Tab-separated table of C-alpha atoms and ligand atoms in Angstrom:
chain	number	residue	atom	x	y	z
C	245	MET	CA	-125.334	-132.562	102.356
C	246	ASN	CA	-122.325	-134.036	100.758
C	247	LYS	CA	-120.637	-131.164	99.038
C	248	ILE	CA	-117.754	-133.183	97.773
C	249	LYS	CA	-118.712	-136.376	96.056
C	250	ASP	CA	-120.059	-135.066	92.769
C	251	ASN	CA	-117.550	-132.358	92.238
C	252	LYS	CA	-114.437	-134.002	93.408
C	253	THR	CA	-114.838	-137.287	91.607
C	254	ALA	CA	-115.798	-135.581	88.369
C	255	ASN	CA	-112.512	-136.448	86.741
C	256	SER	CA	-111.638	-140.059	86.408
C	257	ARG	CA	-108.455	-140.644	88.323
C	258	ARG	CA	-107.436	-143.576	86.152
C	259	GLY	CA	-107.655	-141.396	83.078
C	260	PHE	CA	-104.751	-139.380	84.363
C	261	LEU	CA	-102.655	-142.230	85.601
C	262	LYS	CA	-99.486	-142.777	83.631
C	263	ASN	CA	-96.430	-144.509	84.877
C	264	ILE	CA	-93.231	-142.552	84.877
C	265	ALA	CA	-91.261	-145.734	84.456
C	266	ALA	CA	-87.836	-144.159	84.269
C	267	SER	CA	-88.044	-142.669	87.739
C	268	VAL	CA	-89.328	-145.797	89.459
C	269	VAL	CA	-86.309	-147.528	90.902
C	270	ALA	CA	-85.656	-150.715	92.794
C	271	ALA	CA	-84.930	-150.156	96.473
C	272	SER	CA	-81.334	-151.417	96.177
C	273	ALA	CA	-78.153	-149.332	96.074
C	274	VAL	CA	-79.797	-146.448	97.883
C	275	VAL	CA	-76.529	-145.524	99.559
C	276	PRO	CA	-73.838	-145.534	96.865
C	277	ALA	CA	-70.488	-146.258	98.573
C	278	SER	CA	-69.398	-147.179	102.076
C	279	LEU	CA	-67.223	-144.913	104.210
C	280	SER	CA	-63.607	-145.674	105.083
C	281	ALA	CA	-61.615	-144.781	108.201
C	282	GLU	CA	-59.509	-142.233	106.287
C	283	ASP	CA	-62.377	-139.996	105.397
C	284	ASP	CA	-64.384	-140.484	108.571
C	285	PRO	CA	-62.657	-139.625	111.876
C	286	ALA	CA	-65.771	-140.758	113.738
C	287	LEU	CA	-64.755	-144.302	112.801
C	288	ILE	CA	-61.318	-144.144	114.480
C	289	LYS	CA	-61.770	-142.442	117.815
C	290	GLU	CA	-63.835	-143.993	120.538
C	291	PRO	CA	-66.957	-141.910	121.072
C	292	GLU	CA	-67.312	-140.011	124.359
C	293	TRP	CA	-70.395	-141.902	125.393
C	294	GLY	CA	-68.450	-145.168	125.350
C	295	LYS	CA	-65.655	-143.920	127.649
C	296	LYS	CA	-67.760	-143.217	130.708
C	297	LEU	CA	-70.827	-144.601	132.374
C	298	GLY	CA	-74.130	-143.486	131.016
C	299	LEU	CA	-76.997	-142.123	133.066
C	300	PRO	CA	-78.248	-144.258	135.955
C	301	VAL	CA	-81.495	-146.012	135.080
C	302	ASP	CA	-83.330	-144.079	137.792
C	303	LYS	CA	-82.304	-140.707	136.345
C	304	HIS	CA	-85.451	-140.268	134.253
C	305	LEU	CA	-88.231	-142.355	135.689
C	306	TYR	CA	-90.485	-140.856	133.074
C	307	GLY	CA	-88.412	-140.919	129.879
C	308	MET	CA	-87.669	-137.981	127.634
C	309	PRO	CA	-86.415	-137.826	124.013
C	310	SER	CA	-82.686	-137.497	123.351
C	311	PRO	CA	-81.500	-133.918	124.002
C	312	TYR	CA	-80.317	-133.918	120.368
C	313	GLU	CA	-83.957	-134.076	119.282
C	314	HIS	CA	-84.780	-130.751	120.965
C	315	ASN	CA	-85.964	-129.227	117.691
C	316	VAL	CA	-88.746	-131.746	117.356
C	317	LYS	CA	-91.565	-129.955	119.116
C	318	ARG	CA	-94.971	-128.366	118.730
C	319	ARG	CA	-94.899	-124.794	117.478
C	320	VAL	CA	-97.222	-121.818	117.834
C	321	HIS	CA	-97.769	-118.898	115.478
C	322	LYS	CA	-99.614	-115.674	116.192
C	323	LEU	CA	-101.462	-115.945	112.872
C	324	LEU	CA	-102.993	-119.186	114.128
C	325	SER	CA	-104.266	-117.928	117.456
C	326	SER	CA	-107.114	-115.690	118.452
C	327	GLY	CA	-104.901	-113.257	120.300
C	328	ASP	CA	-103.443	-115.139	123.237
C	329	MET	CA	-102.086	-118.578	124.017
C	330	TYR	CA	-105.212	-119.665	125.951
C	331	ALA	CA	-107.366	-119.700	122.831
C	332	SER	CA	-104.811	-120.967	120.387
C	333	VAL	CA	-103.228	-123.987	118.784
C	334	ALA	CA	-99.818	-125.626	119.061
C	335	MET	CA	-99.038	-127.331	115.766
C	336	CYS	CA	-97.696	-130.869	115.393
C	337	PRO	CA	-94.334	-131.343	113.605
C	338	ILE	CA	-95.793	-133.897	111.190
C	339	HIS	CA	-92.633	-133.811	109.042
C	340	GLU	CA	-90.672	-135.326	111.968
C	341	LEU	CA	-93.003	-138.266	112.588
C	342	ASN	CA	-92.513	-141.892	111.592
C	343	GLY	CA	-95.266	-144.433	111.048
C	344	ILE	CA	-98.822	-143.416	111.881
C	345	ILE	CA	-98.680	-142.650	115.621
C	346	THR	CA	-97.966	-139.228	117.123
C	347	PRO	CA	-95.982	-139.345	120.385
C	348	ASN	CA	-98.161	-137.890	123.124
C	349	GLY	CA	-95.890	-134.921	123.793
C	350	LEU	CA	-96.136	-133.854	120.137
C	351	PHE	CA	-99.898	-134.252	119.627
C	352	PHE	CA	-101.305	-130.956	118.351
C	353	ASN	CA	-103.089	-128.985	121.035
C	354	ARG	CA	-106.088	-126.774	120.362
C	355	ALA	CA	-107.777	-125.104	123.302
C	356	HIS	CA	-110.389	-122.370	123.632
C	357	GLY	CA	-109.870	-121.639	127.322
C	358	GLY	CA	-106.478	-123.050	128.188
C	359	VAL	CA	-105.496	-126.609	129.083
C	360	ALA	CA	-107.569	-127.668	132.107
C	361	ILE	CA	-105.826	-129.707	134.797
C	362	VAL	CA	-108.640	-131.925	136.043
C	363	ASP	CA	-108.487	-133.812	139.355
C	364	PRO	CA	-109.508	-137.389	138.462
C	365	ASN	CA	-110.990	-137.931	141.929
C	366	GLU	CA	-113.394	-135.086	141.420
C	367	TYR	CA	-114.175	-135.958	137.844
C	368	ARG	CA	-117.827	-136.809	137.100
C	369	LEU	CA	-119.509	-137.619	133.816
C	370	ILE	CA	-123.224	-136.842	133.545
C	371	ILE	CA	-125.436	-138.550	130.952
C	372	HIS	CA	-128.954	-137.116	130.905
C	373	GLY	CA	-131.808	-135.699	128.828
C	374	LEU	CA	-134.014	-138.021	126.779
C	375	VAL	CA	-132.750	-141.242	128.392
C	376	GLU	CA	-134.407	-143.945	130.515
C	377	ASN	CA	-131.733	-143.994	133.234
C	378	PRO	CA	-129.732	-140.800	133.671
C	379	LEU	CA	-126.256	-141.609	134.952
C	380	VAL	CA	-123.456	-139.954	136.861
C	381	LEU	CA	-120.170	-141.834	136.599
C	382	THR	CA	-116.861	-141.471	138.389
C	383	LEU	CA	-113.721	-142.142	136.375
C	384	ASP	CA	-113.300	-145.567	138.006
C	385	GLN	CA	-116.859	-146.496	137.174
C	386	LEU	CA	-116.417	-145.441	133.571
C	387	LYS	CA	-113.252	-147.521	133.272
C	388	ARG	CA	-115.137	-150.625	134.403
C	389	TYR	CA	-116.868	-150.805	131.029
C	390	PRO	CA	-115.242	-153.138	128.476
C	391	SER	CA	-112.581	-151.169	126.624
C	392	GLU	CA	-111.348	-151.123	123.051
C	393	SER	CA	-108.268	-149.603	121.446
C	394	ARG	CA	-108.389	-147.977	118.030
C	395	ILE	CA	-106.036	-145.907	115.923
C	396	HIS	CA	-107.602	-142.687	114.607
C	397	PHE	CA	-106.419	-139.256	113.568
C	398	ILE	CA	-107.938	-136.050	114.888
C	399	GLU	CA	-107.868	-133.123	112.469
C	400	CYS	CA	-109.143	-129.627	113.143
C	401	PRO	CA	-111.291	-128.583	110.141
C	402	ALA	CA	-109.246	-125.365	110.061
C	403	ASN	CA	-106.147	-127.384	109.126
C	404	GLY	CA	-104.697	-125.887	105.958
C	405	SER	CA	-107.093	-122.953	106.140
C	406	THR	CA	-104.343	-120.378	105.687
C	407	GLY	CA	-103.882	-121.489	102.099
C	408	TRP	CA	-107.218	-120.725	100.462
C	409	ARG	CA	-106.176	-117.617	98.537
C	410	ALA	CA	-102.470	-118.215	98.072
C	411	PRO	CA	-99.662	-120.068	99.825
C	412	GLN	CA	-99.155	-118.364	103.165
C	413	PHE	CA	-96.795	-120.553	105.148
C	414	ASN	CA	-93.685	-122.140	103.763
C	415	THR	CA	-93.521	-124.807	106.459
C	416	LEU	CA	-95.459	-128.042	106.607
C	417	GLN	CA	-95.817	-127.752	110.374
C	418	PHE	CA	-97.807	-124.524	110.087
C	419	MET	CA	-99.607	-125.619	106.919
C	420	LYS	CA	-100.917	-128.972	108.078
C	421	GLY	CA	-99.901	-129.494	111.722
C	422	MET	CA	-103.431	-129.115	113.082
C	423	MET	CA	-103.755	-132.888	113.132
C	424	SER	CA	-102.249	-135.874	114.903
C	425	SER	CA	-102.964	-139.555	115.369
C	426	ALA	CA	-103.005	-141.922	118.326
C	427	GLU	CA	-104.143	-145.293	119.537
C	428	TRP	CA	-107.094	-144.411	121.772
C	429	THR	CA	-108.492	-146.647	124.487
C	430	GLY	CA	-111.930	-146.319	125.989
C	431	VAL	CA	-115.487	-147.576	125.776
C	432	LYS	CA	-117.679	-147.446	122.714
C	433	LEU	CA	-120.759	-145.321	123.322
C	434	SER	CA	-122.926	-148.057	121.801
C	435	THR	CA	-121.823	-150.257	124.723
C	436	LEU	CA	-122.190	-147.659	127.471
C	437	LEU	CA	-125.518	-146.314	126.229
C	438	LYS	CA	-127.159	-149.742	126.573
C	439	ASP	CA	-127.187	-149.052	130.323
C	440	VAL	CA	-128.623	-145.609	129.833
C	441	GLY	CA	-131.376	-146.475	127.382
C	442	ILE	CA	-131.799	-143.694	124.854
C	443	LYS	CA	-135.427	-142.754	124.245
C	444	PRO	CA	-136.642	-143.129	120.641
C	445	GLU	CA	-137.203	-139.338	120.340
C	446	ALA	CA	-133.553	-138.651	121.175
C	447	LYS	CA	-131.888	-137.734	117.892
C	448	TRP	CA	-129.200	-135.313	119.037
C	449	VAL	CA	-126.630	-135.104	121.767
C	450	LEU	CA	-124.864	-132.117	123.286
C	451	ALA	CA	-121.342	-132.889	124.489
C	452	GLU	CA	-119.916	-130.292	126.846
C	453	GLY	CA	-116.442	-129.846	128.259
C	454	SER	CA	-115.667	-128.819	131.849
C	455	ASP	CA	-112.787	-126.506	130.870
C	456	ASN	CA	-112.974	-122.718	131.029
C	457	SER	CA	-114.406	-122.527	127.481
C	458	HIS	CA	-117.172	-125.046	128.384
C	459	MET	CA	-117.071	-125.954	124.757
C	460	GLY	CA	-120.276	-127.644	123.642
C	461	ARG	CA	-120.903	-129.473	120.389
C	462	THR	CA	-124.054	-131.015	118.949
C	463	LEU	CA	-123.906	-134.392	117.270
C	464	PRO	CA	-126.440	-136.771	115.754
C	465	VAL	CA	-127.110	-139.818	117.950
C	466	GLU	CA	-126.494	-142.082	114.935
C	467	LYS	CA	-122.822	-141.207	114.863
C	468	LEU	CA	-122.517	-141.724	118.606
C	469	LEU	CA	-123.950	-145.231	118.251
C	470	ASP	CA	-121.877	-145.984	115.169
C	471	ASP	CA	-118.250	-145.664	116.261
C	472	ALA	CA	-117.862	-142.847	118.815
C	473	MET	CA	-116.056	-143.595	122.072
C	474	LEU	CA	-115.329	-142.116	125.458
C	475	VAL	CA	-111.557	-142.471	125.734
C	476	TRP	CA	-109.253	-142.225	128.734
C	477	ALA	CA	-105.990	-143.457	127.222
C	478	GLN	CA	-103.745	-142.315	124.388
C	479	ASN	CA	-100.907	-144.498	123.103
C	480	GLY	CA	-100.970	-146.723	126.153
C	481	GLU	CA	-101.021	-144.134	128.926
C	482	ALA	CA	-103.635	-141.841	130.426
C	483	LEU	CA	-104.718	-138.995	128.139
C	484	ARG	CA	-102.425	-136.014	128.401
C	485	PRO	CA	-103.997	-132.873	129.921
C	486	GLU	CA	-103.670	-131.298	126.455
C	487	GLN	CA	-105.852	-134.068	124.998
C	488	GLY	CA	-108.609	-133.798	127.604
C	489	TYR	CA	-107.490	-135.771	130.671
C	490	PRO	CA	-109.199	-137.689	132.132
C	491	VAL	CA	-111.899	-138.294	129.451
C	492	ARG	CA	-112.622	-137.022	125.967
C	493	LEU	CA	-115.214	-137.835	123.352
C	494	LEU	CA	-113.682	-139.466	120.282
C	495	VAL	CA	-115.658	-139.043	117.055
C	496	PRO	CA	-113.613	-140.989	114.497
C	497	GLY	CA	-113.052	-139.224	111.185
C	498	TRP	CA	-115.229	-136.210	111.999
C	499	GLU	CA	-114.161	-132.619	112.672
C	500	GLY	CA	-111.618	-132.226	115.453
C	501	ASN	CA	-113.778	-129.750	117.381
C	502	LEU	CA	-116.407	-132.453	117.983
C	503	ASN	CA	-113.898	-134.464	120.010
C	504	VAL	CA	-114.826	-132.651	123.219
C	505	LYS	CA	-112.052	-132.756	125.813
C	506	TRP	CA	-112.383	-132.752	129.618
C	507	LEU	CA	-115.868	-134.110	128.925
C	508	LYS	CA	-118.442	-133.139	131.548
C	509	ARG	CA	-121.798	-134.217	130.162
C	510	LEU	CA	-123.757	-135.733	127.322
C	511	GLU	CA	-127.325	-134.483	127.046
C	512	PHE	CA	-129.771	-136.185	124.694
C	513	GLY	CA	-132.469	-134.174	122.934
C	514	ASP	CA	-134.890	-134.291	120.025
C	515	LYS	CA	-133.399	-131.355	118.094
C	516	PRO	CA	-129.963	-129.817	117.657
C	517	TRP	CA	-128.895	-127.381	120.368
C	518	HIS	CA	-128.472	-123.726	119.667
C	519	ALA	CA	-126.805	-123.107	122.951
C	520	LYS	CA	-124.633	-120.069	123.476
C	521	GLU	CA	-121.575	-122.320	123.340
C	522	GLU	CA	-122.405	-122.898	119.732
C	523	THR	CA	-121.990	-119.341	118.572
C	524	SER	CA	-118.542	-120.386	117.423
C	525	LYS	CA	-120.057	-123.269	115.503
C	526	TYR	CA	-118.143	-124.031	112.382
C	527	THR	CA	-120.114	-123.017	109.310
C	528	MET	CA	-118.928	-122.449	105.776
C	529	LEU	CA	-120.031	-119.904	103.253
C	530	THR	CA	-119.934	-121.188	99.662
C	531	PRO	CA	-119.795	-118.996	96.521
C	532	SER	CA	-123.537	-119.483	95.980
C	533	GLY	CA	-124.078	-117.587	99.251
C	534	LYS	CA	-125.385	-120.724	100.913
C	535	ALA	CA	-123.771	-121.628	104.218
C	536	ILE	CA	-122.952	-125.223	104.997
C	537	ARG	CA	-124.058	-125.610	108.598
C	538	TYR	CA	-123.303	-129.149	109.603
C	539	PHE	CA	-120.678	-130.917	107.626
C	540	TRP	CA	-118.846	-133.310	109.852
C	541	PRO	CA	-116.515	-135.813	108.194
C	542	MET	CA	-112.994	-134.766	107.269
C	543	GLU	CA	-112.536	-135.461	103.553
C	544	VAL	CA	-109.873	-137.555	101.882
C	545	ASN	CA	-106.526	-135.784	102.020
C	546	SER	CA	-102.779	-136.307	101.737
C	547	VAL	CA	-99.494	-134.464	101.925
C	548	ILE	CA	-95.886	-135.343	101.171
C	549	THR	CA	-93.933	-135.039	104.434
C	550	SER	CA	-90.504	-135.843	102.997
C	551	PRO	CA	-89.391	-133.788	101.210
C	552	CYS	CA	-91.232	-130.679	102.361
C	553	PRO	CA	-90.171	-127.077	103.051
C	554	ASP	CA	-89.102	-128.101	106.570
C	555	LYS	CA	-87.232	-131.154	105.238
C	556	PRO	CA	-85.665	-130.204	101.896
C	557	TRP	CA	-83.358	-132.149	99.586
C	558	THR	CA	-80.491	-129.694	99.962
C	559	ASP	CA	-78.033	-132.473	100.876
C	560	LEU	CA	-79.014	-134.702	97.938
C	561	LYS	CA	-76.861	-134.989	94.866
C	562	LYS	CA	-77.912	-135.541	91.284
C	563	GLY	CA	-78.643	-139.237	90.770
C	564	ASP	CA	-79.274	-139.989	94.448
C	565	ILE	CA	-82.048	-142.413	95.255
C	566	VAL	CA	-84.427	-141.126	97.876
C	567	GLU	CA	-87.640	-142.249	99.545
C	568	ILE	CA	-90.539	-139.861	99.090
C	569	GLU	CA	-92.946	-140.300	101.990
C	570	GLY	CA	-96.198	-138.812	103.104
C	571	LEU	CA	-99.438	-139.197	105.017
C	572	ALA	CA	-102.888	-139.838	103.575
C	573	TRP	CA	-106.131	-139.907	105.545
C	574	SER	CA	-109.886	-139.892	105.148
C	575	GLY	CA	-112.620	-139.412	107.721
C	576	GLN	CA	-115.025	-141.194	105.407
C	577	GLY	CA	-113.284	-144.513	104.991
C	578	THR	CA	-110.002	-146.283	104.365
C	579	ILE	CA	-107.270	-144.991	102.067
C	580	LYS	CA	-107.238	-147.105	98.907
C	581	GLY	CA	-104.256	-145.528	97.239
C	582	VAL	CA	-102.102	-142.472	96.660
C	583	ASP	CA	-100.759	-141.146	93.363
C	584	ILE	CA	-97.678	-138.977	93.038
C	585	SER	CA	-96.961	-136.417	90.343
C	586	PHE	CA	-93.581	-134.926	89.459
C	587	ASP	CA	-94.956	-132.338	87.033
C	588	GLY	CA	-97.572	-130.507	89.072
C	589	GLY	CA	-100.410	-132.905	88.364
C	590	LYS	CA	-100.149	-133.537	84.596
C	591	ASN	CA	-99.024	-137.144	84.984
C	592	TRP	CA	-99.535	-139.431	87.957
C	593	THR	CA	-97.934	-142.643	89.148
C	594	GLU	CA	-98.947	-144.858	92.033
C	595	ALA	CA	-97.138	-144.789	95.387
C	596	SER	CA	-97.169	-147.777	97.739
C	597	LEU	CA	-98.975	-147.783	101.062
C	598	LYS	CA	-96.834	-148.938	103.928
C	599	GLY	CA	-97.592	-150.353	107.354
C	600	LEU	CA	-101.120	-150.443	108.728
C	601	VAL	CA	-103.942	-149.287	106.449
C	602	LEU	CA	-106.919	-148.632	108.736
C	603	PRO	CA	-110.245	-146.807	108.423
C	604	LYS	CA	-110.340	-143.137	109.500
C	605	SER	CA	-106.665	-143.351	110.187
C	606	TRP	CA	-103.410	-141.890	108.909
C	607	THR	CA	-101.906	-144.087	106.204
C	608	ARG	CA	-98.271	-143.722	105.249
C	609	PHE	CA	-97.251	-143.839	101.586
C	610	SER	CA	-93.864	-144.224	99.981
C	611	PHE	CA	-92.172	-143.952	96.615
C	612	MET	CA	-88.507	-144.703	95.831
C	613	TYR	CA	-87.220	-142.049	93.455
C	614	LYS	CA	-84.036	-141.269	91.599
C	615	TRP	CA	-83.668	-137.515	91.487
C	616	ASP	CA	-81.894	-136.210	88.407
C	617	GLY	CA	-81.197	-132.881	90.116
C	618	LYS	CA	-83.709	-131.003	87.976
C	619	PRO	CA	-86.542	-128.942	89.467
C	620	ILE	CA	-89.801	-130.846	89.934
C	621	LEU	CA	-93.339	-130.064	91.038
C	622	LEU	CA	-94.160	-132.798	93.513
C	623	SER	CA	-97.796	-133.527	94.449
C	624	SER	CA	-99.766	-136.327	96.062
C	625	ARG	CA	-103.394	-137.276	95.515
C	626	ALA	CA	-105.200	-139.755	97.765
C	627	TYR	CA	-108.417	-141.673	97.186
C	628	ASP	CA	-110.520	-143.656	99.628
C	629	ASP	CA	-112.868	-146.634	99.610
C	630	ALA	CA	-115.904	-144.353	99.924
C	631	GLY	CA	-115.222	-143.205	96.349
C	632	PHE	CA	-113.667	-139.819	97.078
C	633	VAL	CA	-110.585	-138.426	95.357
C	634	GLN	CA	-108.615	-135.406	96.489
C	635	PRO	CA	-109.551	-132.401	94.328
C	636	THR	CA	-107.261	-129.964	92.563
C	637	ILE	CA	-107.234	-126.420	93.956
C	638	ASP	CA	-109.383	-125.248	91.030
C	639	GLN	CA	-111.948	-127.990	91.587
C	640	GLU	CA	-112.135	-127.223	95.287
C	641	VAL	CA	-112.330	-123.455	94.947
C	642	LYS	CA	-115.101	-123.840	92.369
C	643	VAL	CA	-117.237	-125.531	95.027
C	644	MET	CA	-116.046	-123.799	98.157
C	645	GLY	CA	-114.795	-120.367	97.092
C	646	VAL	CA	-111.851	-118.843	98.916
C	647	GLU	CA	-113.728	-117.664	102.027
C	648	ALA	CA	-114.468	-121.180	103.159
C	649	ILE	CA	-111.801	-121.464	105.894
C	650	TYR	CA	-112.697	-125.029	106.838
C	651	HIS	CA	-112.317	-128.431	105.230
C	652	ARG	CA	-109.521	-127.665	102.835
C	653	ASN	CA	-108.336	-130.879	101.185
C	654	ALA	CA	-107.010	-129.774	97.804
C	655	ILE	CA	-103.851	-131.344	96.415
C	656	VAL	CA	-100.654	-129.855	97.886
C	657	THR	CA	-97.696	-129.247	95.575
C	658	TRP	CA	-94.049	-128.786	96.498
C	659	GLU	CA	-91.706	-127.012	94.134
C	660	VAL	CA	-88.363	-128.786	94.516
C	661	LYS	CA	-85.637	-126.541	93.134
C	662	ALA	CA	-82.348	-127.655	91.596
C	663	ASN	CA	-80.577	-126.782	94.862
C	664	GLY	CA	-82.994	-129.018	96.784
C	665	GLU	CA	-84.976	-126.224	98.417
C	666	VAL	CA	-88.670	-126.968	98.710
C	667	ASN	CA	-91.470	-124.391	98.431
C	668	ASN	CA	-95.216	-124.489	98.930
C	669	VAL	CA	-96.796	-123.496	95.590
C	670	HIS	CA	-100.313	-123.371	94.199
C	671	ILE	CA	-100.999	-124.981	90.827
C	672	ARG	CA	-103.898	-123.222	89.088
C	673	SER	CA	-105.032	-123.617	85.524
T	730	MTE	N1	-113.507	-128.972	126.074
T	730	MTE	C1	-112.897	-128.661	124.924
T	730	MTE	N2	-112.840	-129.589	123.949
T	730	MTE	C2	-112.214	-129.304	122.782
T	730	MTE	C3	-111.645	-128.029	122.538
T	730	MTE	C4	-111.712	-127.081	123.592
T	730	MTE	O1	-111.202	-125.958	123.504
T	730	MTE	N3	-112.338	-127.425	124.769
T	730	MTE	N4	-111.095	-127.773	121.291
T	730	MTE	C5	-111.605	-128.595	120.178
T	730	MTE	C6	-110.925	-128.401	118.910
T	730	MTE	S1	-111.351	-127.016	118.018
T	730	MTE	C7	-110.106	-129.359	118.367
T	730	MTE	S2	-109.490	-129.209	116.812
T	730	MTE	C8	-109.712	-130.561	119.159
T	730	MTE	C9	-108.213	-130.637	119.285
T	730	MTE	O2	-107.820	-131.755	120.016
T	730	MTE	P1	-106.353	-131.836	120.619
T	730	MTE	O3	-106.058	-130.553	121.362
T	730	MTE	O4	-106.321	-133.057	121.466
T	730	MTE	O5	-105.424	-131.963	119.445
T	730	MTE	O6	-110.288	-130.551	120.474
T	730	MTE	C10	-111.608	-130.060	120.535
T	730	MTE	N5	-112.155	-130.286	121.835
T	731	MO	MO1	-110.469	-127.203	115.887
């Protein structure tokens, strides 16, 4: 049931691609002139931090960011919660991130029954149902399996859902902060399940969490055996409680809600579960009246993170050279490229991908730009190696309607005004 492929690749991307040669600049002379001591007092006086001893090395035995970075934090909004902060989401400040890894303390946090604090000594993982050898594992036993580390994003399918009808938030953090990315370490289920022996009739698995919400999700066994993992580490340290300490299911590229945290059991069966936990199952109503029941992968997507409403160009001057940066990702493959438009999607030019370009992973893109101080409509459009291209809003709404809530991946446009302010706008034909 792939709702996207036909509709969203309908227009040939190359047909639209035109180089805006004049605005492509070499990366030299980005900063025009150097400072001199006369106009910069900070150059003459010795800074305070050099006149006295710093903090003793045993002051913070678990390190914290500089106090000057106190604004860089997750944020909550009442519009994005179901009434209280136990069933809610804390959004990631994606405009503040560098590279493709989210620091653990900033990883977005979605919980349906609060953040469980699990005692690792009492933790048990049960694997049962249609298997030859049902298993109960302690955390230590689980960690004895050969481990692998992989970089993947997790995105809640509700990310961007506030924008279906019209722009609602004028901050990137609240628009798209229901995602983050980490290097995860754990065991591949294809490895672990060799010991368990799945019976041939087993086609589905129920993954259930041990937290207060006991969130359960049904998945096809194929995906489990393809690239799913049980992970216990996140960016080199144990999972944070917010990410499911001590063990979560990682389902690369698929909907965030399937990545069950505080994982208690995996039960194998011959048909999908319709357990009570699944009453909140994510379904989507399309304009035809047909609901899409199980659509798992997160589609190709991208957003410009600099500039953005939270990070405007208000301190830029006409003629300044600036790096436009953003994130692109696809749960169905590897990002092949990202185009940028300065006129709301009429003309496109290719950005460069920088750093690691990995499957089902955030990919950073960049474009050096000389801003002439005139208003622009800045958009990005990503495409992946599975053949998908990000749709326009019109293309997406035609397929999904405006009641869809989930899986929004239409092109995002920033209106950059002459004073450098940046606004979230919708381009419709
Ligand atoms: N046990 C359990 N697992 C859960 C949830 C939950 O509430 N309980 N929330 C899910 C949802 S809806 C999402 S989007 C992701 C969010 O993962 P994160 O909080 O690590 O960002 O976890 C999923 N796994
Ligand atoms: Mo979610």
